[in-house]
Amino acid sequence: MKGAATQQVTIDVRLPPGGPLSGMAADVRAGLTKPFKELKPRYFYDERGSELFERITELPEYYPTRAERAILERSASEIVAAAGEPATLIELGSGSAAKTRVLLDAMADAGCLEAYAPVDISEEITRETADKIAAEYGITVHGLVCDFELDLESIPLSGPRVIALLGGTIGNFEPQQRASFLRRVANLLGPEDHFLLGTDLVKDRETLEAAYNDAAGVTAAFNLNVLAVLNRELGADFDLDAFEHTASWDDENLWVDIRLRSLARQIVNFKQLDLQVPFDAGEEMRTEISTKFAREGLGGIYHEAGLELAAWWTDPEDLFALSLARPGV
Ligand code: SAH
Ligand code: AVI
């Protein structure tokens, strides 16, 4: 244990009645009845999806996790100083918080660490993370199980705070969704608070496509798992062998476009939705985008959201960036 024995764990579950997947029926109906079919990436993260994501982070081709960890290892104490030695770290999409410990260590070393708030839609992983961090650091941990696009405002801890969104998760937002999310973050920040954001950077096609088409097929399994989630939750009858994973770099939109391609002409039935969805042979359905950024573009995105880029750190290979933003003037 690293801190004094003041640990206290509270978990608030703010999911709509029906749980994390309650909006799923409407989302899936809307997404699969459009001419170009799309699913929302949040449905990847059932228990198996969270496990598969953890395995992705260890793949040789998937550099973002290692690069972000390298930045934290090199610069965490500078980050903590630049953020004004915050008392509380609120982490959105915390997952297993594996890299977060580097930041918490730096806050503990600076003598400012009082509380940690993991915020994630996946209840099991949030409870596990909250218990482990409270035991390891002896601090107050206030976990929030919610959709961070809906319930940001209910985070109760006092400042000075740093709100973090690590791992490049912002890249999975569509541009409009990203803009409104960042505006809400800006409204949440008090004058002494900061926002710490992990963003993957634009780079060559080969590196990007390899990261999302690993040789071991873990990313393909992660992608296809969303079909298993739909089968279980909505009584669908997707045959996972009748779809294949694709991921390609879109150099106009600056995102990796992640899709599932139907290998045959087929009809998928959704028992619980009274819905039949036809797929042509070769038809692609988007399941995720993973946007990549450059410093200048991100500065503009912050500015439009009422935030100001205050500091920027990258790893030695310039693969990934952490940036610190504050409320704009
Ligand atoms: N921050 C970790 C995990 C990233 S994976 C890392 O850097 O490795 C993305 C995480 O965001 C998952 O744990 C997933 O459950 C969570 N997540 C995705 N969409 C969410 C939403 N709308 N609200 C809350 N959490 C969400
Ligand atoms: C969680 N997110 C940042 C990952 C990414 O890289 O966009 C999700 C992922 N999808 C496929 N591989 C990893």
mmCIF file of C-alpha atoms and ligand atoms in Angstrom:
data_model
loop_
_atom_site.group_PDB
_atom_site.id
_atom_site.type_symbol
_atom_site.label_atom_id
_atom_site.label_comp_id
_atom_site.label_asym_id
_atom_site.label_seq_id
_atom_site.Cartn_x
_atom_site.Cartn_y
_atom_site.Cartn_z
ATOM 1 C CA MET A 1 0.000 0.000 0.000
ATOM 2 C CA LYS A 2 1.369 3.380 -1.041
ATOM 3 C CA GLY A 3 -0.771 5.887 0.883
ATOM 4 C CA ALA A 4 -2.138 6.346 4.362
ATOM 5 C CA ALA A 5 -4.918 3.962 5.350
ATOM 6 C CA THR A 6 -7.782 6.282 4.408
ATOM 7 C CA GLN A 7 -9.140 4.098 1.663
ATOM 8 C CA GLN A 8 -12.838 4.172 0.993
ATOM 9 C CA VAL A 9 -14.592 2.727 -2.039
ATOM 10 C CA THR A 10 -17.966 3.908 -3.306
ATOM 11 C CA ILE A 11 -19.501 2.748 -6.569
ATOM 12 C CA ASP A 12 -22.398 4.640 -8.106
ATOM 13 C CA VAL A 13 -24.266 2.793 -10.800
ATOM 14 C CA ARG A 14 -26.114 5.264 -13.009
ATOM 15 C CA LEU A 15 -27.271 3.031 -15.757
ATOM 16 C CA PRO A 16 -30.741 3.465 -17.213
ATOM 17 C CA PRO A 17 -33.301 0.858 -16.102
ATOM 18 C CA GLY A 18 -32.417 -2.224 -18.109
ATOM 19 C CA GLY A 19 -28.657 -1.765 -17.734
ATOM 20 C CA PRO A 20 -25.842 -0.641 -20.008
ATOM 21 C CA LEU A 21 -27.426 -2.190 -23.066
ATOM 22 C CA SER A 22 -30.904 -0.697 -22.623
ATOM 23 C CA GLY A 23 -30.588 1.785 -25.493
ATOM 24 C CA MET A 24 -29.232 -0.944 -27.699
ATOM 25 C CA ALA A 25 -32.454 -2.002 -29.401
ATOM 26 C CA ALA A 26 -33.157 1.505 -30.702
ATOM 27 C CA ASP A 27 -29.489 2.076 -31.664
ATOM 28 C CA VAL A 28 -29.230 -1.194 -33.546
ATOM 29 C CA ARG A 29 -32.537 -0.693 -35.364
ATOM 30 C CA ALA A 30 -31.452 2.793 -36.445
ATOM 31 C CA GLY A 31 -27.949 1.654 -37.436
ATOM 32 C CA LEU A 32 -28.956 -1.433 -39.407
ATOM 33 C CA THR A 33 -31.872 0.021 -41.346
ATOM 34 C CA LYS A 34 -29.765 2.729 -43.045
ATOM 35 C CA PRO A 35 -28.363 2.178 -46.563
ATOM 36 C CA PHE A 36 -24.826 2.106 -45.067
ATOM 37 C CA LYS A 37 -25.081 -0.003 -41.936
ATOM 38 C CA GLU A 38 -23.324 1.032 -38.726
ATOM 39 C CA LEU A 39 -23.081 -0.202 -35.137
ATOM 40 C CA LYS A 40 -21.878 1.804 -32.132
ATOM 41 C CA PRO A 41 -18.526 0.726 -30.674
ATOM 42 C CA ARG A 42 -19.727 0.870 -27.047
ATOM 43 C CA TYR A 43 -21.408 -2.543 -27.552
ATOM 44 C CA PHE A 44 -18.015 -4.228 -27.995
ATOM 45 C CA TYR A 45 -17.367 -4.116 -24.266
ATOM 46 C CA ASP A 46 -19.186 -7.021 -22.664
ATOM 47 C CA GLU A 47 -16.994 -9.205 -20.441
ATOM 48 C CA ARG A 48 -15.430 -11.025 -23.383
ATOM 49 C CA GLY A 49 -15.015 -7.766 -25.316
ATOM 50 C CA SER A 50 -13.151 -6.163 -22.390
ATOM 51 C CA GLU A 51 -10.910 -9.243 -22.180
ATOM 52 C CA LEU A 52 -10.223 -9.178 -25.918
ATOM 53 C CA PHE A 53 -9.381 -5.468 -25.715
ATOM 54 C CA GLU A 54 -6.874 -6.236 -22.935
ATOM 55 C CA ARG A 55 -5.285 -8.814 -25.269
ATOM 56 C CA ILE A 56 -5.168 -6.260 -28.095
ATOM 57 C CA THR A 57 -3.139 -3.923 -25.874
ATOM 58 C CA GLU A 58 -0.444 -6.622 -25.629
ATOM 59 C CA LEU A 59 -0.173 -7.374 -29.364
ATOM 60 C CA PRO A 60 3.138 -6.637 -31.092
ATOM 61 C CA GLU A 61 1.348 -4.644 -33.835
ATOM 62 C CA TYR A 62 -0.819 -2.572 -31.446
ATOM 63 C CA TYR A 63 1.588 0.217 -30.489
ATOM 64 C CA PRO A 64 -0.802 2.811 -28.874
ATOM 65 C CA THR A 65 -0.863 1.300 -25.378
ATOM 66 C CA ARG A 66 2.915 0.880 -25.215
ATOM 67 C CA ALA A 67 3.507 4.360 -26.628
ATOM 68 C CA GLU A 68 1.118 6.000 -24.161
ATOM 69 C CA ARG A 69 2.738 4.116 -21.303
ATOM 70 C CA ALA A 70 6.161 5.331 -22.501
ATOM 71 C CA ILE A 71 4.926 8.937 -22.389
ATOM 72 C CA LEU A 72 3.527 8.472 -18.906
ATOM 73 C CA GLU A 73 6.729 6.834 -17.706
ATOM 74 C CA ARG A 74 8.833 9.641 -19.118
ATOM 75 C CA SER A 75 6.599 12.611 -18.285
ATOM 76 C CA ALA A 76 4.103 11.793 -15.516
ATOM 77 C CA SER A 77 5.703 14.101 -12.963
ATOM 78 C CA GLU A 78 5.767 16.950 -15.506
ATOM 79 C CA ILE A 79 2.124 16.259 -16.337
ATOM 80 C CA VAL A 80 1.156 16.376 -12.663
ATOM 81 C CA ALA A 81 3.035 19.661 -12.218
ATOM 82 C CA ALA A 82 1.487 21.175 -15.361
ATOM 83 C CA ALA A 83 -1.970 20.129 -14.132
ATOM 84 C CA GLY A 84 -1.382 22.083 -10.897
ATOM 85 C CA GLU A 85 -0.859 19.040 -8.655
ATOM 86 C CA PRO A 86 -4.474 17.870 -8.691
ATOM 87 C CA ALA A 87 -6.059 16.131 -5.704
ATOM 88 C CA THR A 88 -8.413 14.012 -7.776
ATOM 89 C CA LEU A 89 -7.985 12.009 -10.958
ATOM 90 C CA ILE A 90 -11.241 11.269 -12.774
ATOM 91 C CA GLU A 91 -10.688 8.738 -15.531
ATOM 92 C CA LEU A 92 -13.280 8.262 -18.257
ATOM 93 C CA GLY A 93 -13.342 4.833 -19.925
ATOM 94 C CA SER A 94 -10.938 3.616 -17.227
ATOM 95 C CA GLY A 95 -11.162 -0.110 -18.056
ATOM 96 C CA SER A 96 -8.469 -1.932 -16.065
ATOM 97 C CA ALA A 97 -6.582 1.355 -15.468
ATOM 98 C CA ALA A 98 -3.304 -0.456 -16.171
ATOM 99 C CA LYS A 99 -1.387 2.673 -17.280
ATOM 100 C CA THR A 100 -3.182 4.969 -14.869
ATOM 101 C CA ARG A 101 -1.028 3.742 -12.021
ATOM 102 C CA VAL A 102 1.952 5.590 -13.493
ATOM 103 C CA LEU A 103 -0.018 8.823 -13.152
ATOM 104 C CA LEU A 104 -1.296 7.952 -9.679
ATOM 105 C CA ASP A 105 2.296 7.176 -8.609
ATOM 106 C CA ALA A 106 3.414 10.598 -9.812
ATOM 107 C CA MET A 107 0.530 12.273 -7.942
ATOM 108 C CA ALA A 108 1.422 10.318 -4.803
ATOM 109 C CA ASP A 109 5.087 11.329 -5.182
ATOM 110 C CA ALA A 110 4.043 14.983 -5.529
ATOM 111 C CA GLY A 111 1.999 14.569 -2.323
ATOM 112 C CA CYS A 112 -1.259 15.730 -3.966
ATOM 113 C CA LEU A 113 -3.136 12.450 -4.523
ATOM 114 C CA GLU A 114 -6.387 12.223 -2.532
ATOM 115 C CA ALA A 115 -8.949 10.486 -4.700
ATOM 116 C CA TYR A 116 -9.478 8.520 -7.902
ATOM 117 C CA ALA A 117 -12.738 8.188 -9.833
ATOM 118 C CA PRO A 118 -12.889 5.471 -12.500
ATOM 119 C CA VAL A 119 -15.841 6.024 -14.867
ATOM 120 C CA ASP A 120 -16.794 3.209 -17.229
ATOM 121 C CA ILE A 121 -19.870 1.605 -18.755
ATOM 122 C CA SER A 122 -18.657 -1.868 -17.817
ATOM 123 C CA GLU A 123 -19.635 -2.544 -14.181
ATOM 124 C CA GLU A 124 -17.464 -5.556 -13.475
ATOM 125 C CA ILE A 125 -14.197 -4.048 -14.600
ATOM 126 C CA THR A 126 -14.983 -0.775 -12.775
ATOM 127 C CA ARG A 127 -15.646 -2.534 -9.459
ATOM 128 C CA GLU A 128 -12.450 -4.557 -9.857
ATOM 129 C CA THR A 129 -10.380 -1.486 -10.754
ATOM 130 C CA ALA A 130 -11.853 0.566 -7.873
ATOM 131 C CA ASP A 131 -11.107 -2.121 -5.282
ATOM 132 C CA LYS A 132 -7.577 -2.712 -6.533
ATOM 133 C CA ILE A 133 -6.627 0.977 -6.652
ATOM 134 C CA ALA A 134 -8.100 1.667 -3.205
ATOM 135 C CA ALA A 135 -6.102 -1.225 -1.769
ATOM 136 C CA GLU A 136 -2.888 -0.297 -3.585
ATOM 137 C CA TYR A 137 -2.941 3.433 -2.839
ATOM 138 C CA GLY A 138 -5.032 3.720 0.338
ATOM 139 C CA ILE A 139 -7.070 6.549 -1.147
ATOM 140 C CA THR A 140 -10.736 7.373 -1.622
ATOM 141 C CA VAL A 141 -12.033 5.769 -4.798
ATOM 142 C CA HIS A 142 -15.379 6.816 -6.180
ATOM 143 C CA GLY A 143 -16.313 4.635 -9.146
ATOM 144 C CA LEU A 144 -19.071 5.623 -11.502
ATOM 145 C CA VAL A 145 -20.665 3.043 -13.772
ATOM 146 C CA CYS A 146 -22.377 5.077 -16.459
ATOM 147 C CA ASP A 147 -22.376 6.095 -20.084
ATOM 148 C CA PHE A 148 -19.895 8.954 -20.012
ATOM 149 C CA GLU A 149 -21.735 10.571 -22.878
ATOM 150 C CA LEU A 150 -24.849 10.906 -20.708
ATOM 151 C CA ASP A 151 -23.770 11.156 -17.089
ATOM 152 C CA LEU A 152 -20.585 13.186 -16.936
ATOM 153 C CA GLU A 153 -22.228 15.854 -14.802
ATOM 154 C CA SER A 154 -22.880 13.459 -11.929
ATOM 155 C CA ILE A 155 -19.200 13.033 -11.004
ATOM 156 C CA PRO A 156 -19.190 14.297 -7.427
ATOM 157 C CA LEU A 157 -15.578 14.901 -6.378
ATOM 158 C CA SER A 158 -14.099 18.262 -5.495
ATOM 159 C CA GLY A 159 -11.042 19.861 -7.047
ATOM 160 C CA PRO A 160 -8.497 20.643 -8.158
ATOM 161 C CA ARG A 161 -9.201 17.827 -10.585
ATOM 162 C CA VAL A 162 -7.807 16.315 -13.699
ATOM 163 C CA ILE A 163 -10.279 14.571 -15.965
ATOM 164 C CA ALA A 164 -8.481 12.014 -18.139
ATOM 165 C CA LEU A 165 -9.535 10.134 -21.256
ATOM 166 C CA LEU A 166 -6.647 7.855 -22.132
ATOM 167 C CA GLY A 167 -5.911 5.138 -24.663
ATOM 168 C CA GLY A 168 -7.051 7.061 -27.732
ATOM 169 C CA THR A 169 -10.735 6.427 -26.894
ATOM 170 C CA ILE A 170 -11.620 9.924 -28.191
ATOM 171 C CA GLY A 171 -10.686 8.528 -31.619
ATOM 172 C CA ASN A 172 -13.705 6.223 -31.490
ATOM 173 C CA PHE A 173 -16.106 9.217 -31.426
ATOM 174 C CA GLU A 174 -17.626 10.580 -34.610
ATOM 175 C CA PRO A 175 -16.691 14.240 -35.231
ATOM 176 C CA GLN A 176 -20.073 15.669 -34.062
ATOM 177 C CA GLN A 177 -20.211 13.417 -31.037
ATOM 178 C CA ARG A 178 -16.615 14.370 -30.192
ATOM 179 C CA ALA A 179 -17.380 18.084 -30.430
ATOM 180 C CA SER A 180 -20.370 17.913 -28.090
ATOM 181 C CA PHE A 181 -18.513 15.622 -25.664
ATOM 182 C CA LEU A 182 -15.586 18.049 -25.457
ATOM 183 C CA ARG A 183 -17.948 21.004 -24.953
ATOM 184 C CA ARG A 184 -19.474 19.176 -21.984
ATOM 185 C CA VAL A 185 -16.022 18.447 -20.568
ATOM 186 C CA ALA A 186 -15.164 22.154 -20.953
ATOM 187 C CA ASN A 187 -18.309 23.091 -19.004
ATOM 188 C CA LEU A 188 -17.368 20.710 -16.208
ATOM 189 C CA LEU A 189 -13.908 22.166 -15.658
ATOM 190 C CA GLY A 190 -13.452 24.704 -12.903
ATOM 191 C CA PRO A 191 -10.708 27.349 -13.261
ATOM 192 C CA GLU A 192 -8.128 25.066 -11.596
ATOM 193 C CA ASP A 193 -9.135 21.850 -13.371
ATOM 194 C CA HIS A 194 -7.498 20.241 -16.416
ATOM 195 C CA PHE A 195 -8.361 17.704 -19.074
ATOM 196 C CA LEU A 196 -5.731 15.088 -19.984
ATOM 197 C CA LEU A 197 -6.322 13.416 -23.330
ATOM 198 C CA GLY A 198 -4.559 10.498 -25.024
ATOM 199 C CA THR A 199 -4.622 10.670 -28.832
ATOM 200 C CA ASP A 200 -3.094 8.377 -31.377
ATOM 201 C CA LEU A 201 -1.217 10.327 -34.074
ATOM 202 C CA VAL A 202 -1.473 10.270 -37.872
ATOM 203 C CA LYS A 203 1.279 8.108 -39.343
ATOM 204 C CA ASP A 204 2.022 5.836 -42.282
ATOM 205 C CA ARG A 205 -0.718 3.555 -43.589
ATOM 206 C CA GLU A 206 1.309 0.386 -43.050
ATOM 207 C CA THR A 207 1.779 0.892 -39.307
ATOM 208 C CA LEU A 208 -1.852 1.940 -38.820
ATOM 209 C CA GLU A 209 -3.354 -0.915 -40.780
ATOM 210 C CA ALA A 210 -1.091 -3.486 -39.108
ATOM 211 C CA ALA A 211 -2.246 -2.280 -35.670
ATOM 212 C CA TYR A 212 -5.860 -3.097 -36.580
ATOM 213 C CA ASN A 213 -5.184 -6.288 -38.597
ATOM 214 C CA ASP A 214 -2.953 -8.253 -36.217
ATOM 215 C CA ALA A 215 -1.544 -11.565 -37.375
ATOM 216 C CA ALA A 216 -2.992 -13.461 -34.394
ATOM 217 C CA GLY A 217 -6.532 -12.359 -35.279
ATOM 218 C CA VAL A 218 -7.367 -10.855 -31.869
ATOM 219 C CA THR A 219 -8.734 -7.622 -33.379
ATOM 220 C CA ALA A 220 -10.892 -9.692 -35.735
ATOM 221 C CA ALA A 221 -12.257 -11.640 -32.746
ATOM 222 C CA PHE A 222 -12.881 -8.352 -30.874
ATOM 223 C CA ASN A 223 -14.765 -6.949 -33.861
ATOM 224 C CA LEU A 224 -16.819 -10.116 -34.486
ATOM 225 C CA ASN A 225 -17.673 -10.312 -30.779
ATOM 226 C CA VAL A 226 -20.133 -7.457 -31.247
ATOM 227 C CA LEU A 227 -22.255 -9.859 -33.305
ATOM 228 C CA ALA A 228 -22.260 -12.326 -30.398
ATOM 229 C CA VAL A 229 -23.421 -9.460 -28.141
ATOM 230 C CA LEU A 230 -26.318 -8.742 -30.538
ATOM 231 C CA ASN A 231 -27.201 -12.443 -30.702
ATOM 232 C CA ARG A 232 -27.330 -12.686 -26.914
ATOM 233 C CA GLU A 233 -28.976 -9.360 -26.109
ATOM 234 C CA LEU A 234 -31.391 -8.955 -29.002
ATOM 235 C CA GLY A 235 -32.059 -12.554 -30.002
ATOM 236 C CA ALA A 236 -30.285 -12.067 -33.348
ATOM 237 C CA ASP A 237 -29.015 -15.008 -35.379
ATOM 238 C CA PHE A 238 -25.737 -13.677 -36.811
ATOM 239 C CA ASP A 239 -23.443 -16.468 -38.008
ATOM 240 C CA LEU A 240 -20.009 -15.173 -36.952
ATOM 241 C CA ASP A 241 -18.362 -17.301 -39.646
ATOM 242 C CA ALA A 242 -20.385 -15.510 -42.333
ATOM 243 C CA PHE A 243 -18.634 -12.159 -41.691
ATOM 244 C CA GLU A 244 -15.018 -11.066 -41.864
ATOM 245 C CA HIS A 245 -13.123 -8.273 -40.134
ATOM 246 C CA THR A 246 -11.719 -5.410 -42.225
ATOM 247 C CA ALA A 247 -9.749 -2.331 -41.160
ATOM 248 C CA SER A 248 -8.346 0.240 -43.577
ATOM 249 C CA TRP A 249 -6.824 3.705 -43.243
ATOM 250 C CA ASP A 250 -9.031 6.490 -44.625
ATOM 251 C CA ASP A 251 -6.590 9.301 -45.358
ATOM 252 C CA GLU A 252 -9.350 11.846 -46.027
ATOM 253 C CA ASN A 253 -11.167 11.428 -42.746
ATOM 254 C CA LEU A 254 -7.946 10.542 -40.884
ATOM 255 C CA TRP A 255 -9.426 7.442 -39.311
ATOM 256 C CA VAL A 256 -9.005 3.699 -39.439
ATOM 257 C CA ASP A 257 -12.365 2.442 -40.700
ATOM 258 C CA ILE A 258 -13.243 -0.817 -38.968
ATOM 259 C CA ARG A 259 -15.977 -2.915 -40.519
ATOM 260 C CA LEU A 260 -17.493 -6.375 -40.822
ATOM 261 C CA ARG A 261 -17.958 -7.674 -44.368
ATOM 262 C CA SER A 262 -20.739 -10.120 -45.168
ATOM 263 C CA LEU A 263 -19.282 -13.157 -46.940
ATOM 264 C CA ALA A 264 -22.605 -14.138 -48.486
ATOM 265 C CA ARG A 265 -26.029 -12.796 -49.357
ATOM 266 C CA GLN A 266 -27.958 -13.420 -46.150
ATOM 267 C CA ILE A 267 -30.782 -12.268 -43.902
ATOM 268 C CA VAL A 268 -30.233 -11.774 -40.173
ATOM 269 C CA ASN A 269 -33.291 -12.039 -37.906
ATOM 270 C CA PHE A 270 -33.630 -10.071 -34.678
ATOM 271 C CA LYS A 271 -36.236 -11.977 -32.696
ATOM 272 C CA GLN A 272 -36.626 -9.331 -30.012
ATOM 273 C CA LEU A 273 -36.893 -6.454 -32.492
ATOM 274 C CA ASP A 274 -39.232 -8.079 -34.971
ATOM 275 C CA LEU A 275 -36.622 -7.052 -37.538
ATOM 276 C CA GLN A 276 -35.001 -8.739 -40.516
ATOM 277 C CA VAL A 277 -31.802 -7.251 -41.899
ATOM 278 C CA PRO A 278 -30.641 -8.264 -45.392
ATOM 279 C CA PHE A 279 -26.926 -8.238 -46.295
ATOM 280 C CA ASP A 280 -25.556 -8.503 -49.831
ATOM 281 C CA ALA A 281 -22.474 -10.630 -50.460
ATOM 282 C CA GLY A 282 -19.498 -8.333 -49.861
ATOM 283 C CA GLU A 283 -21.589 -5.676 -48.088
ATOM 284 C CA GLU A 284 -19.713 -3.892 -45.321
ATOM 285 C CA MET A 285 -21.072 -2.612 -42.033
ATOM 286 C CA ARG A 286 -19.060 -0.100 -39.990
ATOM 287 C CA THR A 287 -18.496 -1.126 -36.365
ATOM 288 C CA GLU A 288 -15.914 1.471 -35.285
ATOM 289 C CA ILE A 289 -13.759 4.351 -36.412
ATOM 290 C CA SER A 290 -10.399 5.068 -34.802
ATOM 291 C CA THR A 291 -9.430 8.646 -35.610
ATOM 292 C CA LYS A 292 -5.807 9.747 -35.559
ATOM 293 C CA PHE A 293 -4.737 13.312 -34.796
ATOM 294 C CA ALA A 294 -1.983 15.881 -35.285
ATOM 295 C CA ARG A 295 -1.117 18.640 -32.828
ATOM 296 C CA GLU A 296 -2.431 21.517 -34.929
ATOM 297 C CA GLY A 297 -5.752 19.866 -35.668
ATOM 298 C CA LEU A 298 -6.278 18.953 -32.044
ATOM 299 C CA GLY A 299 -5.543 22.545 -30.985
ATOM 300 C CA GLY A 300 -8.385 23.653 -33.300
ATOM 301 C CA ILE A 301 -10.735 20.957 -31.974
ATOM 302 C CA TYR A 302 -10.039 22.115 -28.395
ATOM 303 C CA HIS A 303 -10.566 25.747 -29.351
ATOM 304 C CA GLU A 304 -13.964 25.037 -30.913
ATOM 305 C CA ALA A 305 -15.000 23.238 -27.721
ATOM 306 C CA GLY A 306 -13.999 26.153 -25.467
ATOM 307 C CA LEU A 307 -10.757 24.519 -24.353
ATOM 308 C CA GLU A 308 -7.157 25.608 -24.734
ATOM 309 C CA LEU A 309 -4.204 23.310 -25.434
ATOM 310 C CA ALA A 310 -1.858 23.895 -22.492
ATOM 311 C CA ALA A 311 0.823 21.223 -22.954
ATOM 312 C CA TRP A 312 1.739 18.339 -25.260
ATOM 313 C CA TRP A 313 3.905 15.267 -24.740
ATOM 314 C CA THR A 314 4.819 12.466 -27.159
ATOM 315 C CA ASP A 315 6.764 9.201 -26.940
ATOM 316 C CA PRO A 316 10.302 8.991 -28.409
ATOM 317 C CA GLU A 317 8.921 7.653 -31.712
ATOM 318 C CA ASP A 318 6.155 10.294 -32.010
ATOM 319 C CA LEU A 319 3.485 7.627 -32.309
ATOM 320 C CA PHE A 320 1.051 8.883 -29.666
ATOM 321 C CA ALA A 321 0.418 12.084 -27.715
ATOM 322 C CA LEU A 322 -0.878 13.126 -24.351
ATOM 323 C CA SER A 323 -2.197 16.665 -24.207
ATOM 324 C CA LEU A 324 -3.365 18.803 -21.357
ATOM 325 C CA ALA A 325 -6.169 21.289 -21.892
ATOM 326 C CA ARG A 326 -7.723 23.941 -19.662
ATOM 327 C CA PRO A 327 -10.840 26.037 -19.961
ATOM 328 C CA GLY A 328 -10.345 28.560 -22.766
ATOM 329 C CA VAL A 329 -10.177 32.279 -22.051
HETATM 330 N N1 SAH B 1 -8.519 3.534 -20.816
HETATM 331 C C1 SAH B 1 -8.179 2.142 -21.069
HETATM 332 C C2 SAH B 1 -9.311 1.373 -21.769
HETATM 333 C C3 SAH B 1 -9.653 1.849 -23.166
HETATM 334 S S1 SAH B 1 -10.901 0.766 -23.902
HETATM 335 C C4 SAH B 1 -6.901 2.079 -21.876
HETATM 336 O O1 SAH B 1 -6.357 3.125 -22.208
HETATM 337 O O2 SAH B 1 -6.411 0.978 -22.169
HETATM 338 C C5 SAH B 1 -12.297 1.842 -23.851
HETATM 339 C C6 SAH B 1 -13.002 1.810 -22.487
HETATM 340 O O3 SAH B 1 -14.065 2.763 -22.534
HETATM 341 C C7 SAH B 1 -13.632 0.456 -22.152
HETATM 342 O O4 SAH B 1 -13.303 0.096 -20.824
HETATM 343 C C8 SAH B 1 -15.144 0.691 -22.327
HETATM 344 O O5 SAH B 1 -15.927 -0.096 -21.436
HETATM 345 C C9 SAH B 1 -15.270 2.185 -22.036
HETATM 346 N N2 SAH B 1 -16.373 2.841 -22.734
HETATM 347 C C10 SAH B 1 -16.627 2.806 -24.074
HETATM 348 N N3 SAH B 1 -17.709 3.575 -24.355
HETATM 349 C C11 SAH B 1 -18.142 4.103 -23.159
HETATM 350 C C12 SAH B 1 -19.199 4.989 -22.785
HETATM 351 N N4 SAH B 1 -20.043 5.472 -23.700
HETATM 352 N N5 SAH B 1 -19.328 5.327 -21.479
HETATM 353 C C13 SAH B 1 -18.475 4.830 -20.543
HETATM 354 N N6 SAH B 1 -17.437 4.002 -20.838
HETATM 355 C C14 SAH B 1 -17.279 3.635 -22.125
HETATM 356 C C1 AVI B 2 -10.436 1.779 -27.257
HETATM 357 N N1 AVI B 2 -9.896 2.274 -28.547
HETATM 358 C C2 AVI B 2 -9.034 3.428 -28.336
HETATM 359 C C3 AVI B 2 -9.291 1.238 -29.402
HETATM 360 C C4 AVI B 2 -8.701 1.886 -30.695
HETATM 361 O O1 AVI B 2 -7.532 1.657 -30.953
HETATM 362 O O2 AVI B 2 -9.421 2.640 -31.359
HETATM 363 C C5 AVI B 2 -10.275 0.165 -29.760
HETATM 364 C C6 AVI B 2 -9.745 -0.836 -30.737
HETATM 365 N N2 AVI B 2 -10.406 -1.300 -31.781
HETATM 366 C C7 AVI B 2 -9.667 -2.175 -32.430
HETATM 367 N N3 AVI B 2 -8.484 -2.254 -31.812
HETATM 368 C C8 AVI B 2 -8.520 -1.448 -30.738
#
